[in-house]
Coordinates of C-alpha atoms in Angstrom, one line a residue:
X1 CA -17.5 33.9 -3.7
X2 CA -19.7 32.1 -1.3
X3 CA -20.7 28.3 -2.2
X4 CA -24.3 27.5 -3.5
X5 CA -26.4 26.6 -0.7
X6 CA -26.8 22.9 -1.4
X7 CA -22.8 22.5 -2.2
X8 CA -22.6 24.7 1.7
X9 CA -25.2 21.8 3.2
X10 CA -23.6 19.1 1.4
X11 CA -19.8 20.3 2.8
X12 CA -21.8 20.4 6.7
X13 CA -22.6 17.2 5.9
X14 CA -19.2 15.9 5.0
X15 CA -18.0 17.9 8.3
X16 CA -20.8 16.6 10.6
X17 CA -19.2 13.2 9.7
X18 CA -15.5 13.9 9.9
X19 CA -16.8 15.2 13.3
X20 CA -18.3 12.2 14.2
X21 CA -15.6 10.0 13.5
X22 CA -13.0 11.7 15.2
X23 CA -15.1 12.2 18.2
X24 CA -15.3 7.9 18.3
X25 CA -19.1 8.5 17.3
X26 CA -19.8 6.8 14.0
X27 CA -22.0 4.1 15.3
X28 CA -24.6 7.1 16.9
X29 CA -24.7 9.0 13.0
X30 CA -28.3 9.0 12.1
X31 CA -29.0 10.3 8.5
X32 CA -31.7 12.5 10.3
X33 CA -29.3 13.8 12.9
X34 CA -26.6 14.9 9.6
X35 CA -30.1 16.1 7.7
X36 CA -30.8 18.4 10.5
X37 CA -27.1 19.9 11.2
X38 CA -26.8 20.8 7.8
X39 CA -30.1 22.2 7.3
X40 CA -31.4 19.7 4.9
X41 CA -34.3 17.4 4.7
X42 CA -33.6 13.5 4.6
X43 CA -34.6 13.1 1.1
X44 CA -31.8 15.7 0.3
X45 CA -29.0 13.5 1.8
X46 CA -30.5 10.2 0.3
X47 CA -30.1 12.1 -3.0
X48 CA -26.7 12.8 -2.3
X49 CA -25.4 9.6 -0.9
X50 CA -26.4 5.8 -0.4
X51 CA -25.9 5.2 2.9
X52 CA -24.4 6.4 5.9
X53 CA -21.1 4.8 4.8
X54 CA -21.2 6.2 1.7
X55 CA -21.0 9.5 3.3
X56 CA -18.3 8.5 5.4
X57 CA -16.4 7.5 2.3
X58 CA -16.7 10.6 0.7
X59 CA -15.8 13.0 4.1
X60 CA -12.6 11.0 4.2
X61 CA -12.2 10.9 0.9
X62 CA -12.2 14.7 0.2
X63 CA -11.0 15.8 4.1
X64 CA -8.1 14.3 6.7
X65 CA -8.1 10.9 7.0
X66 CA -8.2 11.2 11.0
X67 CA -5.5 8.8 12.7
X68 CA -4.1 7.6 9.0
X69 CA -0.4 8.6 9.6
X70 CA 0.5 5.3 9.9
X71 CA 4.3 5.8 9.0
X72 CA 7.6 6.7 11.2
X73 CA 10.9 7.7 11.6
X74 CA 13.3 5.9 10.2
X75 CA 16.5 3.9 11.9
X76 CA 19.3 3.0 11.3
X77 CA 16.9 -0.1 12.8
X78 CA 14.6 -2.3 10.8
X79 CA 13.5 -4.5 13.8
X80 CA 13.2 -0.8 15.8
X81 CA 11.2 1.2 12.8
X82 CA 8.8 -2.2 12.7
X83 CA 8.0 -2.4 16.2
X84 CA 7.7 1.4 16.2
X85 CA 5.4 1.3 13.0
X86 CA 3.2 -1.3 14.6
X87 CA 3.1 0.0 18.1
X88 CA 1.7 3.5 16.8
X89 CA -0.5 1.2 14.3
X90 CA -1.5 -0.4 17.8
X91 CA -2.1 2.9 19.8
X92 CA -4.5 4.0 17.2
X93 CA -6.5 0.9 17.8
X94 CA -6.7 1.8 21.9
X95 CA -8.4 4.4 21.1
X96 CA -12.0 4.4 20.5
X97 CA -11.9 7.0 17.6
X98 CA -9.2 4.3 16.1
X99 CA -11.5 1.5 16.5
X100 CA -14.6 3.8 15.3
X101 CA -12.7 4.9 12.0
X102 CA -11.5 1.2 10.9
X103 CA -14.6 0.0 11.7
X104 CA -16.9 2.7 9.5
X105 CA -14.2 1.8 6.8
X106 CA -14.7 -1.5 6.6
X107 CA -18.3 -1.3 6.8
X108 CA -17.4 1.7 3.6
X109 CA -15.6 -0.9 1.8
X110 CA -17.9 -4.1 2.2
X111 CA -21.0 -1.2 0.8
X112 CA -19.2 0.5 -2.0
X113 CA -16.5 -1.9 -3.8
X114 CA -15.3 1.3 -5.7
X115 CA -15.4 3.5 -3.0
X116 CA -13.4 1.1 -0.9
X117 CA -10.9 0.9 -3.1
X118 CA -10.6 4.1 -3.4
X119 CA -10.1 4.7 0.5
X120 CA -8.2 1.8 0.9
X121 CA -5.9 3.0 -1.9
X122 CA -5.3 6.5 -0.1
X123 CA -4.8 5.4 3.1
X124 CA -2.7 2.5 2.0
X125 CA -0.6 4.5 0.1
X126 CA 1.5 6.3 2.7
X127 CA 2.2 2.7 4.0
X128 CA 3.0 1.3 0.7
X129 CA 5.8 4.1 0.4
X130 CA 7.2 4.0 4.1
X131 CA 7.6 0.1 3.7
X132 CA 9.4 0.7 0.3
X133 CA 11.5 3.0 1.3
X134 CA 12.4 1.1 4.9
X135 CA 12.6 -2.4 2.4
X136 CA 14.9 -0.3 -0.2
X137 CA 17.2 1.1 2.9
X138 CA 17.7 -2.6 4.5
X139 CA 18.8 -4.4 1.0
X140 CA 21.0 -0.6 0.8
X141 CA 22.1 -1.8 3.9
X142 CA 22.6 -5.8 3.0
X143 CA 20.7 -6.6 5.6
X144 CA 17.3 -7.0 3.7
X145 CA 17.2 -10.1 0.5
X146 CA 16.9 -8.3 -2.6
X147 CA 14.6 -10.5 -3.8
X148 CA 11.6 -9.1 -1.3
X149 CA 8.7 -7.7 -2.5
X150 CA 8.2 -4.5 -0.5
X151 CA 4.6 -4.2 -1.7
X152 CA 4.1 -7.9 -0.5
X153 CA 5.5 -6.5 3.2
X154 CA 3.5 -3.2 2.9
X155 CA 0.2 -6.1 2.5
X156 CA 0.9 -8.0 4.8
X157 CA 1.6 -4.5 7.2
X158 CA -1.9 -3.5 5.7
X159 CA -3.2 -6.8 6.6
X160 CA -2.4 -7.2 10.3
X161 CA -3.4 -3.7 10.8
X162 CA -6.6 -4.3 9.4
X163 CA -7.5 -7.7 11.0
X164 CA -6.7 -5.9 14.7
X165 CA -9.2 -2.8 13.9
X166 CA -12.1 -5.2 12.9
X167 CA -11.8 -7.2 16.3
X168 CA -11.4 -3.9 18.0
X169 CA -8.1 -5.0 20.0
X170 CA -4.7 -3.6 19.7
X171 CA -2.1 -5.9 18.8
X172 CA -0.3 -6.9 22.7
X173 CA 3.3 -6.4 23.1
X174 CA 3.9 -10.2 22.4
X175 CA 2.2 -10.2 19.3
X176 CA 4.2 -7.4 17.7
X177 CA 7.3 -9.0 19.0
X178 CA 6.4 -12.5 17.3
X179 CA 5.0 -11.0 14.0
X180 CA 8.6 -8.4 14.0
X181 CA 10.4 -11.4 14.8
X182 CA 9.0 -14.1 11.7
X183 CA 8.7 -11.1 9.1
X184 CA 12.3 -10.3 9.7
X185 CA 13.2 -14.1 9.4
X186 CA 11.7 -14.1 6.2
X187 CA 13.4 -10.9 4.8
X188 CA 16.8 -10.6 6.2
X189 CA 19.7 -12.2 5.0

């Protein structure tokens, strides 16, 4: 059964912007350029959505999250599946779809509270469960306290990732080595 034609406008929408972010182009969305490649006037989007953001929040919110897998294989290796987590997290920022995505996010985030929890909360999630697991494996291993707070970790993860894609710069070799290096001495027995 085909869609009604505004739910078939609103999804072109949601695609044109998906689109956009992938293709590093977020910054260039115009609310008349999405009104036009869905086949809507600009009053129609306004009456779906906010803001720009807000459609962004939504597309990625109801499609792929382009670049979120943020998670890796797992060693035998904390200090290996930590450098590997953050080099990918890194790699991501390098590219100017990375730095485009994190960007419209945060703008999402500082627009819509709800909203940006909401993202923040999907795309979070497959970090808080990689760090739990890899936390949960170490302390299975002795080699991790039991007394850490894999959600704490997963944060602070979270956080570094964060602070890199609103500067725009990938974290440098050095810097993942130093943050790998004081996280572990605060973890490991």
């Amino acid at each position: 059964m085909p869609r009604p034609r505004s739910e078939a406008a609103r999804q072109s929408v949601l695609e044109a912007m998906r689109a956009a972010v992938v293709a590093g182009e977020y910054e260039a969305v115009t609310i008349e350029g999405l009104a036009e490649s869905a086949g809507v006037s600009k009053q129609t989007i306004y009456r779906w959505w906010p803001s720009k953001a807000a459609i962004l929040g939504e597309a990625l919110l109801e499609g792929e999250v382009p670049l979120a897998d943020a998670t890796v294989a797992m060693t035998d290796d904390i200090r290996a599946d930590l450098h590997a987590w953050f080099s990918a997290m890194s790699a991501g920022m390098e590219r100017p779809e990375g730095v485009a995505l994190a960007r419209a996010l945060i703008a999402v985030t500082a627009t819509d509270h709800e909203l940006g929890l909401a993202l923040n909360e999907r795309l979070a999630a497959p970090i808080r469960s990689w760090v739990a697991e890899r936390i949960a494996r170490g302390q299975a291993a002795d080699e991790i306290r039991e007394d850490v707070d894999a959600a704490a970790i997963a944060d602070q993860l979270i956080a570094m990732a964060s602070y890199a894609a609103l500067i725009g710069q990938p974290l440098s070799a050095e810097r993942v080595e130093e943050t790998v290096t004081r996280l572990l001495r605060g973890i490991a027995r």
